[in-house]
Structures are given as C-alpha cells and as structure tokens.
Coordinates of C-alpha atoms and ligand atoms in Angstrom, one line a residue:
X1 CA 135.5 89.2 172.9
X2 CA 132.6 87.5 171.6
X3 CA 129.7 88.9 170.5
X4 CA 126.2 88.9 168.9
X5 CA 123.1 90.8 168.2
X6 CA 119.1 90.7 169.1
X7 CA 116.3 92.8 168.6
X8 CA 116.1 92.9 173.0
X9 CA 117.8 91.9 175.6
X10 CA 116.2 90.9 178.6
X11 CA 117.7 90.7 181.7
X12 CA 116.9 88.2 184.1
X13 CA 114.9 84.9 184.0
X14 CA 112.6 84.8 186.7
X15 CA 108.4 85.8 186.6
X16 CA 109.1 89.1 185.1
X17 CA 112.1 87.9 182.1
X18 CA 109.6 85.0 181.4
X19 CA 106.7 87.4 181.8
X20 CA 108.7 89.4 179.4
X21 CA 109.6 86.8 176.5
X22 CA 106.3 85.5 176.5
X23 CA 104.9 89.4 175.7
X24 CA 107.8 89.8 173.5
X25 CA 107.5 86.7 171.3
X26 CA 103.9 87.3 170.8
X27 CA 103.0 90.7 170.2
X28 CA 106.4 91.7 168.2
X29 CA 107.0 88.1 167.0
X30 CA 109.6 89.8 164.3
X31 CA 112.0 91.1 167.1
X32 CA 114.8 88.7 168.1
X33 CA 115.4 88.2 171.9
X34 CA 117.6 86.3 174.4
X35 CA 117.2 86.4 178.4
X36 CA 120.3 87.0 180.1
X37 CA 120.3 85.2 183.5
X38 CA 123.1 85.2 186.1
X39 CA 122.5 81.7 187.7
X40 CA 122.0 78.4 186.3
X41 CA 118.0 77.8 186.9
X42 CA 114.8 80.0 186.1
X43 CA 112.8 80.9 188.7
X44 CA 114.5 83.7 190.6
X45 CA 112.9 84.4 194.0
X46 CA 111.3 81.1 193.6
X47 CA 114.5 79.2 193.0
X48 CA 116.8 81.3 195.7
X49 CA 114.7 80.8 198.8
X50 CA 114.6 77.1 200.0
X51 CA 113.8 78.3 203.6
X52 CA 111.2 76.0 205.3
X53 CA 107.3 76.7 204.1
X54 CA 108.3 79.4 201.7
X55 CA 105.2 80.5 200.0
X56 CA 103.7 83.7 198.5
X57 CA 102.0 85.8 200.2
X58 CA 99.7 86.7 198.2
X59 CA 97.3 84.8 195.9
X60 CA 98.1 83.3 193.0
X61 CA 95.8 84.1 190.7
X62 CA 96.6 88.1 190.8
X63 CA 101.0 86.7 190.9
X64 CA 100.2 84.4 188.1
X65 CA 100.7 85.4 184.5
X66 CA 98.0 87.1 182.8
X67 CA 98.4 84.6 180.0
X68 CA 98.5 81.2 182.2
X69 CA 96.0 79.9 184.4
X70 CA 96.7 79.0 187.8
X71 CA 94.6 75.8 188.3
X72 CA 96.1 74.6 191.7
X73 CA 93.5 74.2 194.2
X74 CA 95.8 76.6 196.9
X75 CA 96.1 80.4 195.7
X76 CA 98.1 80.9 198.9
X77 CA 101.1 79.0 197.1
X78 CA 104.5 77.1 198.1
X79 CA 107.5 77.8 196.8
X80 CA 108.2 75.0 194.8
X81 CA 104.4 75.0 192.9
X82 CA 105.2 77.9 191.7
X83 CA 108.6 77.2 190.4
X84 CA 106.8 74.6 188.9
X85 CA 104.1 77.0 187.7
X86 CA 107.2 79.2 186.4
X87 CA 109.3 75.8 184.5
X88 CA 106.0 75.1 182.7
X89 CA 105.1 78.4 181.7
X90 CA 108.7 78.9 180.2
X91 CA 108.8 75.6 178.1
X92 CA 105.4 75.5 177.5
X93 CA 106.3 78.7 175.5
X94 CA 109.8 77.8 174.0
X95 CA 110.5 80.7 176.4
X96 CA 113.3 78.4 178.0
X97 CA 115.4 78.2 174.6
X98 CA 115.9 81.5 174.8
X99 CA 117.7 81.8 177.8
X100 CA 121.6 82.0 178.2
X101 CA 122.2 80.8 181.6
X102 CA 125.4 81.4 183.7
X103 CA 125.5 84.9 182.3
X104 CA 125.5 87.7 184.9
X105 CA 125.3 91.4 183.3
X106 CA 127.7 94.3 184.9
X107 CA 127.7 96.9 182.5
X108 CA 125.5 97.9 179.4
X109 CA 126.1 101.2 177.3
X110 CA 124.3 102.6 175.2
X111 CA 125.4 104.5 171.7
X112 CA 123.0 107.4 170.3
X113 CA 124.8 107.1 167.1
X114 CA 123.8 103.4 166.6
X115 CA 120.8 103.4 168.5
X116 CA 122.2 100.5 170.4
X117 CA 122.8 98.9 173.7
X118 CA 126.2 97.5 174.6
X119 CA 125.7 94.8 177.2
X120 CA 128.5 92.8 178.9
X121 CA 127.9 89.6 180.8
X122 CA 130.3 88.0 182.7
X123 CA 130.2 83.9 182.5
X124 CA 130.1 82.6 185.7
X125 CA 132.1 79.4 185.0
X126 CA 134.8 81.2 183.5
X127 CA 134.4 84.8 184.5
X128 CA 135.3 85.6 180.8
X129 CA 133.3 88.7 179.3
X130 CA 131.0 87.9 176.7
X131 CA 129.2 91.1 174.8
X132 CA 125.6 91.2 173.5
X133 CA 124.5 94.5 171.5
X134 CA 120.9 95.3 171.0
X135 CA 118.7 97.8 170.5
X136 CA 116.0 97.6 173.5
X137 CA 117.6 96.2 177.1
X138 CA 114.5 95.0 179.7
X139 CA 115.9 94.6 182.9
X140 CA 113.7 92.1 184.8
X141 CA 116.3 91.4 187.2
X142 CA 113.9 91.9 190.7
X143 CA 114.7 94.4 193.2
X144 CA 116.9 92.7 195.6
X145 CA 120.6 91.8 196.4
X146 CA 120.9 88.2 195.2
X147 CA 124.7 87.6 196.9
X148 CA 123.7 89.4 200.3
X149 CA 120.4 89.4 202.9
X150 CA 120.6 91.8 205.3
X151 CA 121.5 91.5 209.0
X152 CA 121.6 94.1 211.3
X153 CA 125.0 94.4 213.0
X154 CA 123.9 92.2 216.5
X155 CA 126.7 92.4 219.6
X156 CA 127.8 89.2 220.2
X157 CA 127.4 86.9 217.4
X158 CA 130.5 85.3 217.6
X159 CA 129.8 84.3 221.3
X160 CA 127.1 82.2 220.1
X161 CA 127.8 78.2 220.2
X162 CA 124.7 77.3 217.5
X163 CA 124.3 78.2 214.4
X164 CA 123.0 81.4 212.8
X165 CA 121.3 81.5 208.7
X166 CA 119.8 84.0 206.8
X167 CA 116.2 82.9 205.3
X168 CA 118.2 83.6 201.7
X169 CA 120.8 81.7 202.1
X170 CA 119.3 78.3 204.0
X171 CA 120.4 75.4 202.8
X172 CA 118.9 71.7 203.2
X173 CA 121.4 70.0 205.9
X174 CA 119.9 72.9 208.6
X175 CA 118.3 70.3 211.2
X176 CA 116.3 72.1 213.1
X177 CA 113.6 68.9 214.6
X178 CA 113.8 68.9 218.2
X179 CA 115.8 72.5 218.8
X180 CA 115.0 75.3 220.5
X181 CA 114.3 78.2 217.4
X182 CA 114.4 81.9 217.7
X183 CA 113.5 83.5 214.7
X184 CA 114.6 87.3 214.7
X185 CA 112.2 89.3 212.6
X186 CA 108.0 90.3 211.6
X187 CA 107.6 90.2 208.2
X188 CA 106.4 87.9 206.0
X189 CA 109.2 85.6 206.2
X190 CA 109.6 85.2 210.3
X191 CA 105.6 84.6 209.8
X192 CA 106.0 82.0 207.1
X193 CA 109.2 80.0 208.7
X194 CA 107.6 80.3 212.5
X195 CA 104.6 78.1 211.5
X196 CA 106.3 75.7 209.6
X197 CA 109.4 75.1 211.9
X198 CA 107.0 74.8 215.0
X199 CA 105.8 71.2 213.1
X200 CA 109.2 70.0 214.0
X201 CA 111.0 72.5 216.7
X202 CA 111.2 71.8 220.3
X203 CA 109.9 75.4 220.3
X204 CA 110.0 78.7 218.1
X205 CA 110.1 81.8 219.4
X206 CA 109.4 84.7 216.7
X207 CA 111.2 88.0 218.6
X208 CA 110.4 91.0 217.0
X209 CA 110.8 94.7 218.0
X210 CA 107.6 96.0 217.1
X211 CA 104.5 94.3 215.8
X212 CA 103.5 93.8 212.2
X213 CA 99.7 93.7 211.0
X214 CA 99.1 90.1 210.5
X215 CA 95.8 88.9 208.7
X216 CA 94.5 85.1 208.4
X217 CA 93.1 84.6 204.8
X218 CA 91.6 80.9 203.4
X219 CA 94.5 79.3 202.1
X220 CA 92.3 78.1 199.2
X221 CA 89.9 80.0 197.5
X222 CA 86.7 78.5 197.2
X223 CA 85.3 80.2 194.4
X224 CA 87.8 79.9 192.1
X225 CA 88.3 75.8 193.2
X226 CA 84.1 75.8 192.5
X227 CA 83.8 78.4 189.7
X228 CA 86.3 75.7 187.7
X229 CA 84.2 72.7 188.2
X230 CA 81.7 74.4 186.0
X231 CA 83.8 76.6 183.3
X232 CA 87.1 76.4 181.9
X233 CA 90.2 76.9 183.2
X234 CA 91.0 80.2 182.1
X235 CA 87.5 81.9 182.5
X236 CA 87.6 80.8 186.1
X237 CA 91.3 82.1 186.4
X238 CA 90.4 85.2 185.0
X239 CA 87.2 86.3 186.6
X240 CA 89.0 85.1 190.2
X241 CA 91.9 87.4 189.2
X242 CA 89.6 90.8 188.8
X243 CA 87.6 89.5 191.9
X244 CA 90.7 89.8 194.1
X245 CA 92.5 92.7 192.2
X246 CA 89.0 94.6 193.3
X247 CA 89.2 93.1 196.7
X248 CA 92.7 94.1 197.0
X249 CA 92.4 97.8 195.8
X250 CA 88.9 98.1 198.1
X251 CA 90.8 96.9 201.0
X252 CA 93.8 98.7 200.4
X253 CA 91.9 102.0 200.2
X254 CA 90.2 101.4 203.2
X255 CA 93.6 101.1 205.0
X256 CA 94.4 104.4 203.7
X257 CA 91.5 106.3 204.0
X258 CA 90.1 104.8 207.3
X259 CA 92.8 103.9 209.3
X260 CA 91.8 103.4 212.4
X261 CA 88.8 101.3 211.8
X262 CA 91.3 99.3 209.2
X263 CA 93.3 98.8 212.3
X264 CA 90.7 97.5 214.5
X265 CA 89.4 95.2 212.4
X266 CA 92.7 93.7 211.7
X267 CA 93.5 93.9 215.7
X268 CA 90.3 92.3 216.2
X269 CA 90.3 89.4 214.1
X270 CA 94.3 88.2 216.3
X271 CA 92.0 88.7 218.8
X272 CA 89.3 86.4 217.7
X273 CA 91.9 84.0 216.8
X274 CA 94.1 84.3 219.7
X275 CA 91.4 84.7 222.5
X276 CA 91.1 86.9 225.2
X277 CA 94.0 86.6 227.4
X278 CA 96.6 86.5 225.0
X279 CA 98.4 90.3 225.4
X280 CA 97.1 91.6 221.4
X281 CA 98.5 95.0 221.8
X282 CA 101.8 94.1 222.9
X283 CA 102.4 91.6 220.4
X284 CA 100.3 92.6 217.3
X285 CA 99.4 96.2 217.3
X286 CA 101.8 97.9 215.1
X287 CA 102.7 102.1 216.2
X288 CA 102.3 102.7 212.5
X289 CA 99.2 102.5 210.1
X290 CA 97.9 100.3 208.0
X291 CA 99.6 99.7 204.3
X292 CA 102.2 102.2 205.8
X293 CA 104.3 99.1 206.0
X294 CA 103.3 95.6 203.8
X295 CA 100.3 94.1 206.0
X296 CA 101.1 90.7 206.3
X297 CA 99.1 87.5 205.5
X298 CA 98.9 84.0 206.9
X299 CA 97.0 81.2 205.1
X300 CA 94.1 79.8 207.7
X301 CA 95.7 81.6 210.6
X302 CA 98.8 79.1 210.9
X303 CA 100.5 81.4 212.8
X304 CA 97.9 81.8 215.4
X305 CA 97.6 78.1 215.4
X306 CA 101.0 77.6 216.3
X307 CA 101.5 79.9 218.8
X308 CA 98.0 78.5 220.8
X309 CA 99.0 75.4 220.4
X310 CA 101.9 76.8 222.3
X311 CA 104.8 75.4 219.7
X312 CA 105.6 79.0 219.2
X313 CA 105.5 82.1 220.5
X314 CA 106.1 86.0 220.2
X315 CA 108.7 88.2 221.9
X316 CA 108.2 92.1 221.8
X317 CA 111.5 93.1 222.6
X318 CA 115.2 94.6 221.5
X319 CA 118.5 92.3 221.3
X320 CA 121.0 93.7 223.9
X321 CA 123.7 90.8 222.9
X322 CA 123.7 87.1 221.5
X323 CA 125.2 85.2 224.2
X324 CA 126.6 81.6 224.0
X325 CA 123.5 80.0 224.4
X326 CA 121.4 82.3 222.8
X327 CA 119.6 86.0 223.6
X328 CA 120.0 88.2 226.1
X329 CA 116.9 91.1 226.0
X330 CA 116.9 94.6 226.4
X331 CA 114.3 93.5 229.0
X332 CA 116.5 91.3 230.9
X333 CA 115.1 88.6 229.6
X334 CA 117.1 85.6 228.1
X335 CA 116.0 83.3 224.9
X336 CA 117.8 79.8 224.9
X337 CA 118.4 78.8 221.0
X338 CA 120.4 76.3 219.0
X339 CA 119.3 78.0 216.3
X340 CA 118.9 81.3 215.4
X341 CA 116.9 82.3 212.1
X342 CA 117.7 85.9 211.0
X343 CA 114.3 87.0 208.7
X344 CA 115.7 90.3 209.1
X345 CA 115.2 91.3 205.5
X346 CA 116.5 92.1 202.0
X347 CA 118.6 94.5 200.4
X348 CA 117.1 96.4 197.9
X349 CA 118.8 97.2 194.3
X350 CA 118.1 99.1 191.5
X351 CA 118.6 97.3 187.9
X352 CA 120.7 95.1 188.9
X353 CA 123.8 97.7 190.2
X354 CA 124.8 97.6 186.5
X355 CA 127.0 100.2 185.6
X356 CA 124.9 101.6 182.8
X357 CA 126.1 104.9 180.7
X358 CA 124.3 106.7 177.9
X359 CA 126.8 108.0 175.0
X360 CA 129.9 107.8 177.4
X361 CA 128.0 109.6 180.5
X362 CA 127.8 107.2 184.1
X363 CA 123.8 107.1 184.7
X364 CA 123.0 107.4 188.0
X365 CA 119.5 106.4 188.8
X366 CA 118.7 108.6 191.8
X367 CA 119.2 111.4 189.1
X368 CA 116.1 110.3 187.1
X369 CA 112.4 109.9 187.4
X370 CA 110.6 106.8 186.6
X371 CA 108.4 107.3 183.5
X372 CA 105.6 105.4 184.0
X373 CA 107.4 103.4 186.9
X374 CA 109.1 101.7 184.1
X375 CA 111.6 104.0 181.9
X376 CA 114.0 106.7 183.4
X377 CA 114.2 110.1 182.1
X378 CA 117.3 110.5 179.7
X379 CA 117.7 106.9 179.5
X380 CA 116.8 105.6 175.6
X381 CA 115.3 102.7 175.2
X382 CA 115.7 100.7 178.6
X383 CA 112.6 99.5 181.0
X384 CA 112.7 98.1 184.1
X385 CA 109.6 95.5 184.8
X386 CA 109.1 96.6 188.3
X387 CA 105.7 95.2 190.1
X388 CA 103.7 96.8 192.2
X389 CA 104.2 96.9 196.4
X390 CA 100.1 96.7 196.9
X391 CA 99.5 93.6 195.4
X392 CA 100.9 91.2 193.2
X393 CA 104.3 91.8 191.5
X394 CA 103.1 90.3 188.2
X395 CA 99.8 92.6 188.0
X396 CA 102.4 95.6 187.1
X397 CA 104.7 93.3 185.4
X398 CA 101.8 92.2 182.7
X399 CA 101.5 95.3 181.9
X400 CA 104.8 96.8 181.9
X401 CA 105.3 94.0 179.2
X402 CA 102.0 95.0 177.4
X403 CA 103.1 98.8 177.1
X404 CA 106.9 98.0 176.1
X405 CA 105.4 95.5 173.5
X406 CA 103.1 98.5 172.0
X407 CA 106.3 101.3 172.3
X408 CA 108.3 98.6 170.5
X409 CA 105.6 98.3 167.7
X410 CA 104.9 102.0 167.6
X411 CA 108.6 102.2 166.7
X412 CA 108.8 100.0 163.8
X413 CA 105.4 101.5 162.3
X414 CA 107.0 105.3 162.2
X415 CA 110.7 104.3 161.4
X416 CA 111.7 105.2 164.8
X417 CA 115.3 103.3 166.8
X418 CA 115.5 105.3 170.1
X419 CA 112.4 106.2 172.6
X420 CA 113.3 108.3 175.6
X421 CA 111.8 110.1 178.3
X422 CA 112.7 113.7 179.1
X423 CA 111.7 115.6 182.3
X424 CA 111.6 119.4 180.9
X425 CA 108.6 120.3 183.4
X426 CA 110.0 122.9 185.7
X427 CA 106.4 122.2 188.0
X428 CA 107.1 118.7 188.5
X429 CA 108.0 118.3 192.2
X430 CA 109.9 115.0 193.3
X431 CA 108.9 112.6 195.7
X432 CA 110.6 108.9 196.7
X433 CA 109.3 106.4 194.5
X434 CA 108.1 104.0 197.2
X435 CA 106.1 105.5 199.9
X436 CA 106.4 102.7 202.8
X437 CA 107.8 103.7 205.9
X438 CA 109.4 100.3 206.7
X439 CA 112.9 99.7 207.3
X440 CA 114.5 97.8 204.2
X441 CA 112.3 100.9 201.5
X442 CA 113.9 103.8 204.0
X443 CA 118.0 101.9 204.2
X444 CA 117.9 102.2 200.2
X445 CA 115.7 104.9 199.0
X446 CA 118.1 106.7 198.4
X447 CA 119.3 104.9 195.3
X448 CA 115.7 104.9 193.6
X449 CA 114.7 106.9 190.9
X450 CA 112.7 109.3 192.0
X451 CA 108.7 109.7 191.0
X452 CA 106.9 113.0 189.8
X453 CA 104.1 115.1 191.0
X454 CA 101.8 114.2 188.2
X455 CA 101.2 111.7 185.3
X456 CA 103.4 109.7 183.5
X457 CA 106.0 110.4 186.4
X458 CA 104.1 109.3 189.5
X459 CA 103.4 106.0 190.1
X460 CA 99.5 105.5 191.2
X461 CA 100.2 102.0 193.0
X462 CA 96.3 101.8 190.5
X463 CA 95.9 98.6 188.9
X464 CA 92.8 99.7 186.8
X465 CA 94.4 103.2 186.2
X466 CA 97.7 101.3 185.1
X467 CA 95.3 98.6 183.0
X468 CA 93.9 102.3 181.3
X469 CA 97.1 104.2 180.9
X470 CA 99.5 101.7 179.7
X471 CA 97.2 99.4 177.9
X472 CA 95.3 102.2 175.8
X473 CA 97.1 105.8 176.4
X474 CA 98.5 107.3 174.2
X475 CA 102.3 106.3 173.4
X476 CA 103.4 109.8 171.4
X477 CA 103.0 111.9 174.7
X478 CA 105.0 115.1 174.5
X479 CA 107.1 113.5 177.0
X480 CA 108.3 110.6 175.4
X481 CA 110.9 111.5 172.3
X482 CA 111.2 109.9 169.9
X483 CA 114.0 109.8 166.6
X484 CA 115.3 107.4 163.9
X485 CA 118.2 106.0 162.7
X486 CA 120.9 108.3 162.6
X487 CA 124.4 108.0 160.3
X488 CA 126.9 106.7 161.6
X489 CA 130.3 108.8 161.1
X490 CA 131.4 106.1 158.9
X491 CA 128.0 106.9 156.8
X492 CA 128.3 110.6 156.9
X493 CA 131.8 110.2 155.3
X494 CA 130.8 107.6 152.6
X495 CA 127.6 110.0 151.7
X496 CA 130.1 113.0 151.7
Ligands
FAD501 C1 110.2 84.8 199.9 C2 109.5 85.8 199.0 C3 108.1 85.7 198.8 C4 107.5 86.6 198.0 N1 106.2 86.5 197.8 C5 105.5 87.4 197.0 C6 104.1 87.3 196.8 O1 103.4 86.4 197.3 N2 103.5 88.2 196.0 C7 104.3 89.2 195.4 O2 103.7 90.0 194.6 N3 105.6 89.3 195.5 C8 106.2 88.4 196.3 N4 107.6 88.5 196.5 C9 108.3 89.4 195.7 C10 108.9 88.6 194.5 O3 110.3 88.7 194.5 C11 108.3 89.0 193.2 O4 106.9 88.7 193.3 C12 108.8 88.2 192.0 O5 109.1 86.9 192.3 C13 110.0 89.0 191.5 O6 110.2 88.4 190.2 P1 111.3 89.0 189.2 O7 111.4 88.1 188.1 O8 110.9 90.5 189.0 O9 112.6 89.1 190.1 P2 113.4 87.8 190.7 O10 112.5 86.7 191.1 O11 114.3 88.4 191.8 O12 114.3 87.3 189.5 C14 115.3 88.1 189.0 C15 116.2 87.3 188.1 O13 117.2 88.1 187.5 C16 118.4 87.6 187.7 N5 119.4 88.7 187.6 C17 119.4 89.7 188.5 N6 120.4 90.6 188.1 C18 121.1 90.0 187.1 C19 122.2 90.3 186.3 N7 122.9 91.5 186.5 N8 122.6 89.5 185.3 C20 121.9 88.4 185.0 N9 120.8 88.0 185.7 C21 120.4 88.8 186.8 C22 118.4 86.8 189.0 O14 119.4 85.8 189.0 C23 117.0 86.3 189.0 O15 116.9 85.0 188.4 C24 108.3 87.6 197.3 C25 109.6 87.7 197.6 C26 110.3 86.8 198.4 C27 111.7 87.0 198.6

C-alpha cells in the first residue's frame, strides 16, 4: 500500500480544512500538511447543496474567515458566493495545492510508541487504500451524513405519481416552474427553498408540524456596505464582525434569560409583517422557547412576502399518507403536489464515522468528553474543528485553529510528540454536548461526546470566553498530558 508522511493531516476541505491550512501554514509554517478530502471539489456544505436559493443563514462577516474579508455588498449570502468566497480563499493561499482530492478517510490509528497517526483513505476512483501516517490528525470533516439526508419514514410514498427529492440531493434537471410544490419541513431550509420556488411555482405550500421562530433581518448590512466606502476592506470587515458577534450574543441571551418577551417580540414582528388576519399563532408560534431550537432567519422577510403575495403558503399539520396526487392530512385535509420537497433534515455524524483506535483499542466517542469542545479525553493528539450552534460555524472554527496552532507550537518548544486529555475528576458530572431540543440534535445525541460540568470540558456556546480561553489560557493545564518521544522496541534493543 502506498504511503507517506506529514507533520498533520487534516481531514476535510471545506470552511473549517481551509480554515485549518491557512492557521496551519502560518503560525507553524515548519510543519508539513496535506487536506484529505473525500469528493472531488472544495467547498463542502457549500458545494453539496445545489437546492434552489441556498444561502447562509447567518451573516457573513461572523461565517467568513477571520483572516479574509467578506467585501460582498449581501452578508445574508448565496450559496455559490460563498463557494466562490471559499475557491478564492484556498488559492489565494496555496491552500488548494495541498489538497488530495478523491480521498475519503475510514480508519485512522494511532501508535503511542511512535507518537503517530495511521490514516487510511480509500480512493474513490479506484477504491484502492492509500495510507498517510502523521503525527497530529484535524478532522474538519462537518457534522453531517454526506451519502444520506434524513426522511422520516411517510406511509405511502410509493403511491405518489410525482416526484419526491431531498434538499441534499437536488439536482439541476428538477423543473419545478408552473407546479404545484409542497415543501415538507420548518427549518432553515423549507424557509430558504419556499421563497425562492414561489418565483416560479404555480404555488408552494410549506407543511410543517409545528411552527419554527422565524425572524426578517436586512439582507445587506448597511453599515458594513457604508463603513467600507470610507476605510479599508478589512477594518470594515472586522469591526462589522465584533458588531454582530455582540449583537448575536446580546440577543441570544435575551432568548434565554427572557423568554417570553424574546418570544413576543419575535411573534410580533410575523405579525407586523403578515398583518392582522393572517392566523400567527397557528402558523408561527412555536410550543418551545426561544434558542431552544435554532431561531430561524429570513433576509428582508422573503418568506412573508411570498406567502402575502399568496404564492405560498403554510400548513400546520401531520401527514397521515402521500396519496397519488399528493397529501392527505391528519386533518382531513388534502394537498395536491407534483412535487414534493422533503427539508426534513440532516443526519448528524461525529468525525466522520471513522473507525479510529488508540494503541489497538476501538474509540468510541460517546465514551469521551470534549476538551475544550475540540479534543476527546484519551484521544492523543486529534481535534475536531467543530463550530458553534449560536452563531456562525467559523467563529469557533477560527479559534479551534488558533488554539491547535499554539498546542502544536508548545509541543515543539518543550520536546514534546503526544498531547492528550485525561478526565481523572471524579466531580465532573456529564451532560449532552448540544443542548437543543430539536429533532435531528435528540435522533443522534447519543453518539456525541459528552461535555463536563465545568471548564475545559463544558462547552460555553461564549464567543468572547472562547476568544479568552483558547486564544491566551494557559495550554499546560493539569488536564492536558503531555510526553515526548518514546523508543521504539527496535530502539530499546539497539541501545541495549
Ligand atoms: C444549507 C446549509 C446552510 C448553512 N448555513 C449556515 C450558516 O449560515 N451559518 C453557519 O454558521 N452554518 C451554516 N451551516 C452549517 C455549515 O455546514 C457550516 O457552517 C460549515 O459550512 C461547515 O463547514 P465544515 O468545513 O466544518 O464542514 P462541511 O462543509 O460539511 O465540509 C466537510 C468536508 O469534509 C469532507 N469529509 C467528510 N468526511 C470525510 C472523510 N471521512 N474523508 C474525507 N473527506 C471527508 C466532506 O466531503 C466535506 O468536503 C449550513 C449548513 C447547511 C447544510
């Protein structure tokens, strides 16, 4: 089998591997690297979903790279500008040399005796194994099931005559100007694809079973678009990017702390958008609180556009079957469709499903905490660049990067090859590492790591704590442990 060496091997090349070779190839510029990336194309999430109007949802100057200005005049993004954003950022860097496309990762092992990682890839074109060792492995491989969305299991789907995608798996021949839509589903994709489709649908109907908290924001921000007419492009970027972390966190807090009048002011502005006789509570109050579940935002209120300008609309109800034409409701009620749009939602994975062991023993990551939300107790020498389900992905991912950057250079200073948390602290209680209560967090919870009671194992959701404790605290912790080079058995026997 073939094989070769680097310093690190990342896993994955979408905004957190790029993230991650940029902060690699500039603050340890002597370590060697190479991004391992399953498909053929950067980009990840923002290569995979071709669904119609797929944008971020949220602004781009808090999902944008720390590094890299966003200078678009939209910070409610689509898809493709920020694949762009993504392309540019990775050759603008060299970044894109370093990847090794085509090369999807199943196992890595890693050796105490050689302080090493073991990783295999399999090559997609050939499904031949080809083996990488190194000493650090970054998994930036996202959270989600690339080969599968999921669906619910809905009665009848075979009855129906049309045709039935998955938002993940859309492809560009899906015709859809003129038909009759039903999109199943409330999060942020049903409320991205609705919009859009209702340009060219006969009609969209968005059914959902319960209500989401929906929020109109500008699509642009004006004070970033203004703030770079008169400075550069990166003092604007960066003073917009505190201005809506702060925003963020203030309004995030609220949610938690006042949730009821966080509810009626979110209640009340579908209201004010909707007008008076449109049925709020049915449709838009959810049972839950808010930031219990991800509140979900639409740029200039294009989903409240759409449905007053009666191109689409919203169902509150339960599927009792899909019929041949379409829906029929718990209600009774019947939805005609020709096509049938399933935004039913992901399925979460932890790094990747690889089959990872340490010295010979299967690790299973429901067994571990998360160190800092990035390391796993027991596990030397791995991170996982995991962003942050309050705000912007990249935020945590930044800074993920900036802490394994200092470990790595803490390392070489005092000699050191292997760096690994241990959980000894018989006080430390265990809780799930993500605390929403909505339905794709609560199918796979299960397989997470778990978090702590207490610092470095709880995870504080606290982009200024997080800027504080990984950018600045202190890496020799007591809890991190550290060790050098050990001889090999070969070495002992030579010496001997
Ligand atoms: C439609 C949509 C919109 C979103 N909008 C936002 C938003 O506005 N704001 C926000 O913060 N978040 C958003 N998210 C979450 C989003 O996924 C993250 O923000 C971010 O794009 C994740 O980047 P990533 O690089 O960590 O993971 P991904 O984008 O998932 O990229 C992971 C890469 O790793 C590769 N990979 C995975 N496993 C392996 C393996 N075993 N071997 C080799 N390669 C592998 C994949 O092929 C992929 O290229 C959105 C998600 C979706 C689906």
């Amino acid at each position: 089998m073939r094989e070769e060496r680097f310093d690190v091997v990342i896993v994955g090349a979408g905004i957190s591997g790029i993230g991650a070779g940029y902060h690699l190839q500039t603050n340890c510029p002597n370590r060697s690297y190479a991004i391992l990336e399953g498909r053929d194309r950067i980009g990840g999430t923002w290569d995979l979903f071709q669904y119609p109007g797929v944008r971020s949802d949220s602004d781009m100057y808090t999902l944008g790279f720390s590094f890299r200005p966003w200078t678009a005049p939209k910070a409610i993004a689509d898809g493709p500008s920020i694949l762009q954003y993504l392309r540019d950022t990775a050759c603008a860097y060299g970044i894109d040399d370093k990847i090794r496309f085509r090369h999807h990762v199943t196992r890595a092992a890693w050796s105490s005796l050689d302080s090493e990682w073991t990783v295999e890839a399999e090559r997609a074109e050939t499904g031949d194994a080809v083996r990488f060792r190194c000493n650090f492995l970054f998994m930036c491989s996202g959270y989600y099931d690339y080969a599968r969305g999921y669906t619910p299991e809905f009665p009848g789907t075979e009855r129906f005559k049309g045709r039935i995608v998955h938002p993940q798996f859309w492809t560009p021949d899906i015709d859809y100007a003129g038909k009759r839509v039903v999109v199943i589903g409330s999060g942020a994709t049903a409320v991205t694809l609705v919009p859009e489709m209702a340009k060219q649908a006969a009609h969209v109907t968005m059914l959902q079973r319960s209500p989401t908290y929906i929020v109109a924001a500008p699509e642009q921000d004006t004070f970033a678009n203004g703030l770079r007419k008169y400075a550069s492009a990166k003092f604007a970027y960066a003073v917009t990017r505190w201005k809506n972390v702060l925003l963020g966190m203030a309004f995030f807090w609220f949610c938690r702390h006042y949730p009821e009048r966080a509810k009626a002011l979110m209640v009340k502005g579908v209201r004010n958008a909707l007008g008076p006789d449109y049925p709020v509570d049915r449709d838009f109050v959810p049972s839950y609180n808010p930031w219990d579940q991800r509140v979900c935002l639409v740029p200039d209120g294009d989903l409240f556009d759409a449905i007053k300008s009666q191109r689409a609309s919203v169902v509150t109800d339960r599927i009792e079957t899909f019929t041949e034409t379409g829906l029929q409701l718990e209600s009774g009620a019947i939805l005609e469709a020709d096509l049938i749009v399933t935004a039913t939602g992901l399925n979460l994975q932890v790094l990747s499903d690889l089959k990872i062991t340490v010295d010979g023993a299967r690790v299973d990551p429901a067994q571990t905490f998360a160190y800092k939300g990035m390391m796993f107790s027991g596990v030397p020498n791995l991170a996982l660049s995991m962003g942050y389900t309050n705000a912007s992905w990249t935020l945590k991912c930044d800074l993920t990067c900036e802490y394994v950057c200092r470990l790595l250079n803490h390392m070489d200073k005092r000699g050191y090859t292997q760096a690994c948390p241990r959980q000894n602290d018989p006080t430390l209680a265990s809780e799930p590492m993500l605390d929403f209560s909505s339905g794709y967090v609560q199918r796979s919870i299960a397989k997470f790591p778990k978090q702590g009671s207490k610092a470095p194992w709880r995870l504080y959701q606290n982009y200024v704590l997080d800027v504080l404790t990984l950018g600045y605290g202190s890496i020799e912790d007591g809890v991190m442990e550290f060790s050098g080079p050990r001889q090999s058995s070969e070495g002992l026997q030579a010496a001997g």
